[in-house]
Amino acid sequence: MIIKNMKIYKRISMLMMTVITSFSLLLAPAHSFAAVDQNQTNWLKNNAHEIKSLESDDYTDLAFLKTLLKDKTVVSLGENFHRVAEYSEIKTRLIKYLHEELGFDVIAFESGMGDAAAVYENRDSLSPEAMMTSSIFPIWHSQETLELFDYIKQQGKGDNPLYLAGYDMQFTSSYLTQFIAGGIAQLDLDRGKDFVQFELQAITDFYEVYNKYGMDSKEPAFKTEMQKVIDTYEPQYQEVIKFIEEHRAELTEKLAAFYPDQPHLCDIYLKSLHDHIEFLKSGLDDVTNAYSSRDQLMADNLDWVMKTLYPGKKVILWAHNDHLAKNTSNIRVKEDGKWIYSFTSMGELLHQKLQDKMYVIGLFMNQGESVTISSYKPFTIESATKGSLEYQVMQSGYTNTFIDFTKQKVKDNNNAWMFRHIYASEDGLTAEQIRPNVMRFIPQQQFDGVIVIDKVKAPTPIDYSKITFGNEKE
């Protein structure tokens, strides 16, 4: 049920707009760079697991996960930087394994809640490329991620589907705009058309202000212009919300003819519209507050997805480490030359509820190459420095290493690094590329396990000009 011939709006994430052109390298204190002795190296070889392939359908090397994850209902797959081909490869492989071997049913992305729902409802008529580009942020649009959407589409044809979900409050693509407009148009065609026009204009105006002043601008004119965007479009959103609420019964009946297996479409519409209002309002927040408020809404959305859309299902989460770690408010991050505490993340809120029913995996790399978030400028990732988390894990000698923290209950000379503050590479809250040793945290407090990949590269781009959309339900 989509209004056709709309120009696809290419969305760039709110928190990825400013290009940082230079960074000062922070080196961790010298005492943290003590060489790993041979006893620790031997201990790592005995306690770490080698991941022999990032892509193979032979899951023998992942068999150890059955014991670790057998009682979990949520498994989180993080990453310390978005544009990494190998991260998408290993995540896709892990998702297939969790789905086929451990009964996980839902893959939920750090992308729009409504966007993923709209795409999944129309999956039969969309290509994998169209599914991917319409449901998740452009930072993951790659050939490596496309394999997962191929898999989702194929599994949807059988008796054991892998459901696609999202939980973010940010605008992700115009597909959701058209999806909601198509529903409204079943009752009022003109109102549906008007919604498409004002929502796409609202997002355009929002980013024009961001592009003009930059992220977290202190200029008074920035807040004045951003407030004008909010004041212009929030009343229009509220009118649409009121229309749907007043006509819920009639609209639900109309939508049931097209989507008989999804009785919650009106709720998806309403939650998405409220999310987009909050997205516009977040333009007035500073960076840390924007993250905190966003993650609270993501936690609320995920809770609703798990309880209402997919009750009783086991869920896999895909996001940045910063959104999934268990105690992010205790992480310190280097921003603009100063150490600050991070924000309270969705992962921290989720951990407070689920405790040992969830398992959080952080992804890190040792060295390689990638491209910056919004400008795609190539950069080199130097080998991890001694004393860092990545260096410590790489002493296993494996190319791709998994190490579990949950079984390490007693600190000794070999595992002491898990129980003390350690440095790791990250892109932080605002950076366009990954930087060494800008995060400081206690590993066991933040993750249940980590994967460190020795060498990485930038994702393989897709050709947007070749993406076609099928005949969506009308």
CSV table of C-alpha atoms in Angstrom, one decimal:
chain,number,residue,atom,x,y,z
A,1,MET,CA,0.0,0.0,0.0
A,2,ILE,CA,2.5,2.6,-1.2
A,3,ILE,CA,2.1,5.9,-3.1
A,4,LYS,CA,4.3,5.4,-6.1
A,5,ASN,CA,6.8,7.6,-8.0
A,6,MET,CA,8.1,9.4,-5.0
A,7,LYS,CA,11.8,10.3,-5.1
A,8,ILE,CA,13.7,8.3,-2.6
A,9,TYR,CA,15.0,10.5,0.2
A,10,LYS,CA,18.6,9.6,1.1
A,11,ARG,CA,18.8,10.0,4.8
A,12,ILE,CA,22.1,10.7,6.7
A,13,SER,CA,21.9,10.0,10.4
A,14,MET,CA,21.5,13.0,12.7
A,15,LEU,CA,24.6,12.2,14.7
A,16,MET,CA,26.8,11.7,11.6
A,17,MET,CA,26.6,15.1,10.0
A,18,THR,CA,29.8,16.8,11.0
A,19,VAL,CA,33.1,15.8,9.4
A,20,ILE,CA,35.9,15.9,11.9
A,21,THR,CA,39.1,16.6,9.8
A,22,SER,CA,41.8,16.1,12.4
A,23,PHE,CA,42.2,14.4,15.8
A,24,SER,CA,44.9,14.5,18.4
A,25,LEU,CA,46.1,11.0,19.3
A,26,LEU,CA,45.6,10.2,22.9
A,27,LEU,CA,48.1,7.6,24.2
A,28,ALA,CA,47.1,5.6,27.3
A,29,PRO,CA,49.3,5.9,30.3
A,30,ALA,CA,52.6,4.0,29.9
A,31,HIS,CA,51.8,1.6,32.8
A,32,SER,CA,48.8,0.2,30.8
A,33,PHE,CA,51.1,-0.8,27.9
A,34,ALA,CA,53.0,-3.6,29.8
A,35,ALA,CA,53.8,-6.4,27.5
A,36,VAL,CA,51.6,-9.5,27.6
A,37,ASP,CA,53.8,-12.3,29.1
A,38,GLN,CA,54.0,-15.8,27.8
A,39,ASN,CA,51.7,-17.2,30.5
A,40,GLN,CA,48.9,-14.9,29.4
A,41,THR,CA,49.5,-15.8,25.8
A,42,ASN,CA,49.1,-19.5,26.6
A,43,TRP,CA,46.1,-18.7,28.8
A,44,LEU,CA,44.4,-16.9,25.8
A,45,LYS,CA,45.1,-19.8,23.5
A,46,ASN,CA,43.4,-22.1,25.9
A,47,ASN,CA,40.4,-19.8,26.8
A,48,ALA,CA,39.7,-18.0,23.5
A,49,HIS,CA,37.9,-19.5,20.5
A,50,GLU,CA,39.1,-19.2,17.0
A,51,ILE,CA,36.5,-18.1,14.5
A,52,LYS,CA,37.9,-19.8,11.4
A,53,SER,CA,35.7,-18.1,8.8
A,54,LEU,CA,33.6,-15.0,8.6
A,55,GLU,CA,31.3,-16.4,5.9
A,56,SER,CA,31.2,-20.2,6.0
A,57,ASP,CA,27.9,-22.2,6.4
A,58,ASP,CA,29.9,-24.8,8.2
A,59,TYR,CA,29.3,-23.8,11.8
A,60,THR,CA,31.6,-26.2,13.5
A,61,ASP,CA,33.8,-23.4,14.9
A,62,LEU,CA,30.8,-21.7,16.4
A,63,ALA,CA,29.6,-24.7,18.3
A,64,PHE,CA,30.9,-23.3,21.6
A,65,LEU,CA,28.1,-20.7,21.5
A,66,LYS,CA,25.4,-23.3,22.2
A,67,THR,CA,26.5,-23.6,25.8
A,68,LEU,CA,27.0,-19.8,26.3
A,69,LEU,CA,23.7,-18.8,24.7
A,70,LYS,CA,21.3,-21.7,25.4
A,71,ASP,CA,19.3,-19.8,28.0
A,72,LYS,CA,19.4,-16.3,26.4
A,73,THR,CA,16.5,-14.5,24.9
A,74,VAL,CA,18.4,-11.6,23.5
A,75,VAL,CA,21.8,-11.6,21.9
A,76,SER,CA,23.4,-8.2,21.1
A,77,LEU,CA,25.9,-7.9,18.2
A,78,GLY,CA,27.8,-4.6,18.5
A,79,GLU,CA,30.6,-2.9,16.6
A,80,ASN,CA,33.1,-0.1,17.4
A,81,PHE,CA,32.7,1.4,13.9
A,82,HIS,CA,30.0,1.2,11.3
A,83,ARG,CA,31.8,1.0,8.0
A,84,VAL,CA,33.6,-2.4,8.3
A,85,ALA,CA,33.0,-5.2,5.7
A,86,GLU,CA,34.1,-7.9,8.1
A,87,TYR,CA,31.7,-6.9,10.8
A,88,SER,CA,28.7,-7.3,8.5
A,89,GLU,CA,30.1,-10.6,7.3
A,90,ILE,CA,30.6,-12.1,10.8
A,91,LYS,CA,27.3,-10.7,12.0
A,92,THR,CA,25.4,-12.2,9.1
A,93,ARG,CA,27.1,-15.6,9.8
A,94,LEU,CA,26.3,-15.4,13.5
A,95,ILE,CA,22.6,-14.4,12.8
A,96,LYS,CA,22.2,-17.4,10.5
A,97,TYR,CA,23.7,-19.7,13.1
A,98,LEU,CA,21.5,-18.3,15.9
A,99,HIS,CA,18.5,-18.7,13.7
A,100,GLU,CA,19.2,-22.2,12.4
A,101,GLU,CA,20.8,-23.7,15.5
A,102,LEU,CA,19.5,-21.9,18.5
A,103,GLY,CA,16.0,-20.8,17.6
A,104,PHE,CA,16.4,-17.0,17.4
A,105,ASP,CA,13.5,-15.6,15.4
A,106,VAL,CA,14.0,-11.8,15.1
A,107,ILE,CA,16.9,-9.6,13.8
A,108,ALA,CA,16.3,-6.1,15.1
A,109,PHE,CA,18.5,-3.2,13.7
A,110,GLU,CA,19.5,0.2,15.1
A,111,SER,CA,17.3,1.7,12.4
A,112,GLY,CA,13.7,3.0,12.2
A,113,MET,CA,11.1,0.8,14.0
A,114,GLY,CA,8.4,1.6,11.5
A,115,ASP,CA,10.7,1.4,8.5
A,116,ALA,CA,11.7,-2.2,9.2
A,117,ALA,CA,8.1,-3.1,10.0
A,118,ALA,CA,6.9,-1.6,6.7
A,119,VAL,CA,9.5,-3.4,4.7
A,120,TYR,CA,8.9,-6.7,6.4
A,121,GLU,CA,5.1,-6.5,5.6
A,122,ASN,CA,5.9,-6.0,1.9
A,123,ARG,CA,8.9,-8.4,1.8
A,124,ASP,CA,7.3,-10.7,-0.9
A,125,SER,CA,7.2,-7.9,-3.4
A,126,LEU,CA,10.6,-6.3,-2.7
A,127,SER,CA,14.0,-7.3,-3.8
A,128,PRO,CA,16.7,-7.9,-1.1
A,129,GLU,CA,18.3,-4.7,-2.2
A,130,ALA,CA,15.1,-2.7,-1.9
A,131,MET,CA,14.5,-4.3,1.5
A,132,MET,CA,17.9,-3.3,2.8
A,133,THR,CA,18.0,0.3,1.5
A,134,SER,CA,14.4,1.0,2.7
A,135,SER,CA,14.7,-0.5,6.2
A,136,ILE,CA,18.2,0.3,7.6
A,137,PHE,CA,20.5,3.3,7.7
A,138,PRO,CA,22.9,3.9,4.8
A,139,ILE,CA,25.9,3.1,7.0
A,140,TRP,CA,25.1,-0.6,6.5
A,141,HIS,CA,24.2,-0.5,2.8
A,142,SER,CA,26.8,-2.9,1.4
A,143,GLN,CA,27.2,-6.1,-0.5
A,144,GLU,CA,28.2,-7.8,2.8
A,145,THR,CA,25.0,-6.8,4.5
A,146,LEU,CA,22.9,-7.6,1.5
A,147,GLU,CA,23.6,-11.3,2.1
A,148,LEU,CA,21.6,-11.1,5.3
A,149,PHE,CA,18.6,-9.6,3.4
A,150,ASP,CA,18.8,-12.3,0.8
A,151,TYR,CA,18.6,-14.8,3.7
A,152,ILE,CA,15.6,-12.9,5.3
A,153,LYS,CA,13.7,-13.0,2.0
A,154,GLN,CA,14.4,-16.7,1.4
A,155,GLN,CA,13.5,-17.7,5.0
A,156,GLY,CA,10.3,-15.8,4.7
A,157,LYS,CA,9.1,-18.3,2.1
A,158,GLY,CA,9.3,-21.3,4.5
A,159,ASP,CA,8.0,-22.3,7.9
A,160,ASN,CA,10.9,-20.8,9.9
A,161,PRO,CA,11.0,-17.1,9.0
A,162,LEU,CA,13.6,-14.7,10.3
A,163,TYR,CA,11.6,-11.6,11.2
A,164,LEU,CA,13.0,-8.1,10.4
A,165,ALA,CA,12.5,-5.4,13.0
A,166,GLY,CA,13.9,-2.0,14.0
A,167,TYR,CA,13.8,0.0,17.2
A,168,ASP,CA,15.3,3.5,16.4
A,169,MET,CA,13.2,6.7,16.5
A,170,GLN,CA,15.2,8.4,13.7
A,171,PHE,CA,13.9,8.9,10.1
A,172,THR,CA,15.5,6.1,8.0
A,173,SER,CA,14.0,6.2,4.5
A,174,SER,CA,11.0,7.6,2.6
A,175,TYR,CA,9.6,4.1,2.3
A,176,LEU,CA,7.9,4.4,5.7
A,177,THR,CA,6.5,7.8,4.7
A,178,GLN,CA,4.9,6.2,1.6
A,179,PHE,CA,3.7,3.2,3.7
A,180,ILE,CA,1.9,5.4,6.2
A,181,ALA,CA,0.5,7.7,3.4
A,182,GLY,CA,-0.8,4.7,1.6
A,183,GLY,CA,-2.8,3.6,4.7
A,184,ILE,CA,-4.2,7.1,5.3
A,185,ALA,CA,-5.1,7.3,1.6
A,186,GLN,CA,-7.5,4.4,2.0
A,187,LEU,CA,-9.7,6.8,4.0
A,188,ASP,CA,-8.6,10.2,2.6
A,189,LEU,CA,-6.5,10.3,-0.6
A,190,ASP,CA,-5.7,14.0,-0.3
A,191,ARG,CA,-4.6,13.7,3.3
A,192,GLY,CA,-2.3,10.8,2.3
A,193,LYS,CA,-0.7,12.9,-0.4
A,194,ASP,CA,-0.3,15.9,1.9
A,195,PHE,CA,1.4,13.7,4.5
A,196,VAL,CA,4.1,12.6,2.0
A,197,GLN,CA,4.8,16.2,1.0
A,198,PHE,CA,5.1,17.7,4.5
A,199,GLU,CA,7.1,14.8,6.1
A,200,LEU,CA,9.7,14.8,3.4
A,201,GLN,CA,9.9,18.6,3.6
A,202,ALA,CA,10.2,18.4,7.4
A,203,ILE,CA,13.2,16.0,7.2
A,204,THR,CA,14.8,18.2,4.4
A,205,ASP,CA,14.4,21.3,6.5
A,206,PHE,CA,15.8,19.6,9.6
A,207,TYR,CA,19.0,18.6,7.8
A,208,GLU,CA,19.4,21.9,6.1
A,209,VAL,CA,19.7,23.5,9.6
A,210,TYR,CA,22.2,20.8,10.6
A,211,ASN,CA,24.3,21.3,7.5
A,212,LYS,CA,24.3,25.0,7.8
A,213,TYR,CA,25.5,25.2,11.5
A,214,GLY,CA,27.0,21.8,12.2
A,215,MET,CA,26.3,19.4,15.0
A,216,ASP,CA,25.9,20.7,18.5
A,217,SER,CA,26.3,24.3,17.4
A,218,LYS,CA,26.3,26.9,20.1
A,219,GLU,CA,25.1,29.7,17.8
A,220,PRO,CA,21.8,31.2,18.9
A,221,ALA,CA,20.6,31.2,15.3
A,222,PHE,CA,20.9,27.4,15.2
A,223,LYS,CA,18.3,26.9,18.0
A,224,THR,CA,16.1,29.6,16.6
A,225,GLU,CA,16.0,27.9,13.1
A,226,MET,CA,15.7,24.4,14.6
A,227,GLN,CA,12.8,25.5,16.8
A,228,LYS,CA,11.1,27.0,13.7
A,229,VAL,CA,11.3,23.6,12.0
A,230,ILE,CA,9.7,22.0,15.0
A,231,ASP,CA,7.0,24.6,15.3
A,232,THR,CA,6.2,24.3,11.6
A,233,TYR,CA,5.8,20.5,11.4
A,234,GLU,CA,4.9,19.2,14.9
A,235,PRO,CA,1.3,20.5,14.5
A,236,GLN,CA,1.0,18.8,11.1
A,237,TYR,CA,2.2,15.5,12.7
A,238,GLN,CA,-0.3,15.9,15.5
A,239,GLU,CA,-3.1,16.4,13.0
A,240,VAL,CA,-2.2,13.1,11.3
A,241,ILE,CA,-2.0,11.4,14.7
A,242,LYS,CA,-5.4,12.7,15.6
A,243,PHE,CA,-6.9,11.5,12.3
A,244,ILE,CA,-5.6,8.0,12.7
A,245,GLU,CA,-6.7,7.8,16.4
A,246,GLU,CA,-10.2,9.0,15.5
A,247,HIS,CA,-10.5,6.6,12.6
A,248,ARG,CA,-8.6,3.6,14.1
A,249,ALA,CA,-11.4,1.1,13.8
A,250,GLU,CA,-12.2,1.9,10.2
A,251,LEU,CA,-8.5,2.1,9.2
A,252,THR,CA,-7.7,-1.2,10.9
A,253,GLU,CA,-10.5,-2.9,8.9
A,254,LYS,CA,-9.2,-1.4,5.6
A,255,LEU,CA,-5.6,-2.5,6.3
A,256,ALA,CA,-6.7,-6.0,7.3
A,257,ALA,CA,-7.7,-6.6,3.7
A,258,PHE,CA,-4.1,-6.1,2.6
A,259,TYR,CA,-2.2,-7.2,5.7
A,260,PRO,CA,-4.3,-9.9,7.4
A,261,ASP,CA,-1.4,-11.2,9.5
A,262,GLN,CA,-0.5,-7.8,11.0
A,263,PRO,CA,-3.2,-6.4,13.4
A,264,HIS,CA,-0.9,-3.7,14.8
A,265,LEU,CA,-0.4,-1.4,11.8
A,266,CYS,CA,-2.3,1.5,13.3
A,267,ASP,CA,0.0,1.3,16.3
A,268,ILE,CA,3.1,1.1,14.0
A,269,TYR,CA,1.8,4.2,12.3
A,270,LEU,CA,1.2,6.1,15.5
A,271,LYS,CA,4.5,5.1,17.2
A,272,SER,CA,6.4,6.1,14.1
A,273,LEU,CA,4.8,9.5,13.9
A,274,HIS,CA,5.5,10.2,17.6
A,275,ASP,CA,9.1,9.0,17.0
A,276,HIS,CA,9.5,11.5,14.1
A,277,ILE,CA,8.3,14.3,16.3
A,278,GLU,CA,10.8,13.4,18.9
A,279,PHE,CA,13.5,13.1,16.2
A,280,LEU,CA,12.8,16.8,15.2
A,281,LYS,CA,12.9,17.9,18.8
A,282,SER,CA,16.2,16.1,19.4
A,283,GLY,CA,17.8,18.8,17.1
A,284,LEU,CA,17.7,21.1,20.2
A,285,ASP,CA,19.7,18.7,22.4
A,286,ASP,CA,23.4,18.7,22.9
A,287,VAL,CA,25.2,15.5,21.7
A,288,THR,CA,25.2,13.6,25.0
A,289,ASN,CA,21.5,14.4,25.7
A,290,ALA,CA,20.6,13.6,22.2
A,291,TYR,CA,22.1,10.1,22.6
A,292,SER,CA,20.5,9.6,26.0
A,293,SER,CA,17.0,10.6,24.9
A,294,ARG,CA,17.3,8.6,21.7
A,295,ASP,CA,18.4,5.5,23.5
A,296,GLN,CA,15.6,5.7,26.0
A,297,LEU,CA,13.2,5.8,23.1
A,298,MET,CA,15.0,2.9,21.4
A,299,ALA,CA,14.6,0.9,24.6
A,300,ASP,CA,10.9,1.7,24.7
A,301,ASN,CA,10.5,0.8,21.0
A,302,LEU,CA,12.4,-2.5,21.5
A,303,ASP,CA,10.3,-3.3,24.5
A,304,TRP,CA,7.1,-2.8,22.4
A,305,VAL,CA,8.4,-4.8,19.5
A,306,MET,CA,9.3,-7.7,21.7
A,307,LYS,CA,6.1,-7.7,23.7
A,308,THR,CA,3.6,-6.7,21.0
A,309,LEU,CA,4.9,-7.6,17.5
A,310,TYR,CA,6.9,-10.7,18.4
A,311,PRO,CA,5.9,-11.9,21.9
A,312,GLY,CA,7.9,-14.9,23.1
A,313,LYS,CA,10.4,-14.7,20.3
A,314,LYS,CA,14.2,-14.7,20.8
A,315,VAL,CA,15.8,-11.5,19.5
A,316,ILE,CA,19.1,-10.6,17.9
A,317,LEU,CA,20.2,-6.9,18.1
A,318,TRP,CA,22.4,-5.2,15.6
A,319,ALA,CA,23.9,-1.8,16.6
A,320,HIS,CA,27.0,0.1,17.6
A,321,ASN,CA,28.8,-1.0,20.8
A,322,ASP,CA,27.8,2.3,22.4
A,323,HIS,CA,24.1,1.3,22.2
A,324,LEU,CA,24.5,-2.2,23.4
A,325,ALA,CA,27.1,-2.3,26.1
A,326,LYS,CA,25.7,-3.1,29.6
A,327,ASN,CA,27.0,-0.2,31.7
A,328,THR,CA,27.7,2.6,29.2
A,329,SER,CA,27.3,5.4,31.7
A,330,ASN,CA,30.5,4.1,33.3
A,331,ILE,CA,32.5,4.3,30.0
A,332,ARG,CA,34.8,7.2,29.5
A,333,VAL,CA,35.3,8.6,26.0
A,334,LYS,CA,37.8,11.2,24.7
A,335,GLU,CA,35.9,14.0,23.0
A,336,ASP,CA,37.5,17.3,21.8
A,337,GLY,CA,40.6,16.6,23.9
A,338,LYS,CA,38.7,15.9,27.1
A,339,TRP,CA,37.7,12.7,28.9
A,340,ILE,CA,33.9,12.6,29.6
A,341,TYR,CA,31.5,10.0,30.7
A,342,SER,CA,29.4,8.4,28.0
A,343,PHE,CA,25.6,8.3,28.1
A,344,THR,CA,23.0,5.8,29.4
A,345,SER,CA,22.4,3.5,26.5
A,346,MET,CA,19.6,1.2,25.4
A,347,GLY,CA,21.9,-1.7,26.3
A,348,GLU,CA,22.3,-0.5,29.8
A,349,LEU,CA,18.5,-0.1,30.2
A,350,LEU,CA,17.9,-3.5,28.7
A,351,HIS,CA,20.5,-5.1,30.9
A,352,GLN,CA,18.8,-3.7,34.0
A,353,LYS,CA,15.6,-5.6,32.9
A,354,LEU,CA,17.0,-8.8,31.4
A,355,GLN,CA,20.2,-9.4,33.4
A,356,ASP,CA,21.5,-12.9,32.5
A,357,LYS,CA,18.8,-13.5,29.9
A,358,MET,CA,20.8,-11.4,27.5
A,359,TYR,CA,24.4,-11.8,26.1
A,360,VAL,CA,26.3,-8.8,24.7
A,361,ILE,CA,29.1,-9.3,22.1
A,362,GLY,CA,31.3,-6.3,21.3
A,363,LEU,CA,33.2,-6.2,18.0
A,364,PHE,CA,36.6,-4.7,17.6
A,365,MET,CA,39.4,-4.7,15.0
A,366,ASN,CA,43.2,-4.7,15.1
A,367,GLN,CA,44.2,-3.0,11.9
A,368,GLY,CA,43.2,-2.3,8.3
A,369,GLU,CA,41.4,0.3,6.3
A,370,SER,CA,37.9,1.9,6.1
A,371,VAL,CA,36.1,5.0,5.0
A,372,THR,CA,34.7,7.9,7.0
A,373,ILE,CA,31.0,7.9,8.0
A,374,SER,CA,29.5,10.5,5.7
A,375,SER,CA,32.2,11.5,3.3
A,376,TYR,CA,33.5,8.0,2.4
A,377,LYS,CA,37.1,9.3,2.7
A,378,PRO,CA,39.6,6.4,3.0
A,379,PHE,CA,41.7,6.1,6.1
A,380,THR,CA,44.2,3.6,7.6
A,381,ILE,CA,43.7,1.8,10.9
A,382,GLU,CA,47.1,1.2,12.5
A,383,SER,CA,47.8,-1.9,14.5
A,384,ALA,CA,46.4,-1.8,18.1
A,385,THR,CA,48.8,-0.5,20.7
A,386,LYS,CA,50.2,-2.6,23.5
A,387,GLY,CA,47.9,-2.7,26.5
A,388,SER,CA,44.7,-2.0,24.6
A,389,LEU,CA,41.8,-4.4,24.5
A,390,GLU,CA,42.4,-5.3,20.9
A,391,TYR,CA,46.1,-6.0,21.4
A,392,GLN,CA,45.4,-8.1,24.5
A,393,VAL,CA,42.9,-10.4,22.7
A,394,MET,CA,45.1,-10.6,19.6
A,395,GLN,CA,47.7,-12.4,21.7
A,396,SER,CA,45.6,-15.5,21.1
A,397,GLY,CA,47.4,-15.9,17.8
A,398,TYR,CA,44.1,-16.3,16.0
A,399,THR,CA,43.1,-14.2,13.0
A,400,ASN,CA,39.6,-13.8,14.3
A,401,THR,CA,39.2,-14.3,18.1
A,402,PHE,CA,36.2,-14.7,20.4
A,403,ILE,CA,36.7,-14.6,24.1
A,404,ASP,CA,33.9,-15.0,26.7
A,405,PHE,CA,34.0,-13.0,30.0
A,406,THR,CA,31.1,-14.6,31.8
A,407,LYS,CA,33.0,-17.8,32.9
A,408,GLN,CA,35.8,-15.7,34.4
A,409,LYS,CA,34.5,-15.4,38.0
A,410,VAL,CA,37.8,-15.1,39.9
A,411,LYS,CA,40.5,-12.6,38.9
A,412,ASP,CA,44.0,-14.0,38.5
A,413,ASN,CA,47.3,-12.9,36.8
A,414,ASN,CA,46.1,-14.1,33.4
A,415,ASN,CA,42.6,-12.6,33.3
A,416,ALA,CA,43.2,-9.5,35.4
A,417,TRP,CA,42.8,-7.3,32.3
A,418,MET,CA,39.1,-8.2,32.1
A,419,PHE,CA,38.5,-6.7,35.6
A,420,ARG,CA,40.4,-3.4,35.3
A,421,HIS,CA,40.1,-0.3,33.1
A,422,ILE,CA,41.5,-0.8,29.6
A,423,TYR,CA,41.7,1.3,26.5
A,424,ALA,CA,40.0,0.5,23.1
A,425,SER,CA,39.6,2.1,19.7
A,426,GLU,CA,36.3,3.8,18.9
A,427,ASP,CA,34.7,6.6,16.8
A,428,GLY,CA,33.3,8.1,20.0
A,429,LEU,CA,30.2,10.3,20.0
A,430,THR,CA,31.0,12.5,17.0
A,431,ALA,CA,34.0,11.3,15.1
A,432,GLU,CA,33.9,10.4,11.4
A,433,GLN,CA,36.5,7.7,11.7
A,434,ILE,CA,37.8,5.2,14.3
A,435,ARG,CA,40.6,6.5,16.7
A,436,PRO,CA,42.9,4.5,18.9
A,437,ASN,CA,42.5,4.4,22.7
A,438,VAL,CA,39.7,6.9,23.0
A,439,MET,CA,37.5,4.6,25.1
A,440,ARG,CA,38.2,3.5,28.6
A,441,PHE,CA,36.2,0.8,30.4
A,442,ILE,CA,36.3,-2.4,32.4
A,443,PRO,CA,35.6,-5.2,29.8
A,444,GLN,CA,33.7,-7.5,32.1
A,445,GLN,CA,31.3,-4.7,33.1
A,446,GLN,CA,30.4,-3.8,29.5
A,447,PHE,CA,30.4,-7.0,27.4
A,448,ASP,CA,29.8,-10.7,28.0
A,449,GLY,CA,32.2,-11.5,25.2
A,450,VAL,CA,34.2,-9.8,22.4
A,451,ILE,CA,35.3,-10.6,18.9
A,452,VAL,CA,38.5,-9.1,17.6
A,453,ILE,CA,39.2,-9.3,13.9
A,454,ASP,CA,42.8,-8.9,12.9
A,455,LYS,CA,42.4,-7.0,9.6
A,456,VAL,CA,39.5,-5.2,8.1
A,457,LYS,CA,38.5,-3.2,5.1
A,458,ALA,CA,35.8,-0.9,3.9
A,459,PRO,CA,32.4,-2.3,2.9
A,460,THR,CA,31.7,-3.1,-0.7
A,461,PRO,CA,29.3,-0.4,-2.1
A,462,ILE,CA,26.0,-1.2,-3.8
A,463,ASP,CA,24.8,0.4,-6.9
A,464,TYR,CA,21.7,2.4,-6.0
A,465,SER,CA,20.8,3.1,-9.6
A,466,LYS,CA,20.1,-0.6,-10.1
A,467,ILE,CA,17.7,-1.0,-7.2
A,468,THR,CA,14.1,-1.7,-8.3
A,469,PHE,CA,10.9,-1.8,-6.4
A,470,GLY,CA,8.3,-4.4,-7.1
A,471,ASN,CA,4.5,-4.0,-7.0
A,472,GLU,CA,3.8,-3.4,-3.4
A,473,LYS,CA,0.4,-4.2,-2.0
A,474,GLU,CA,-2.1,-1.5,-2.8
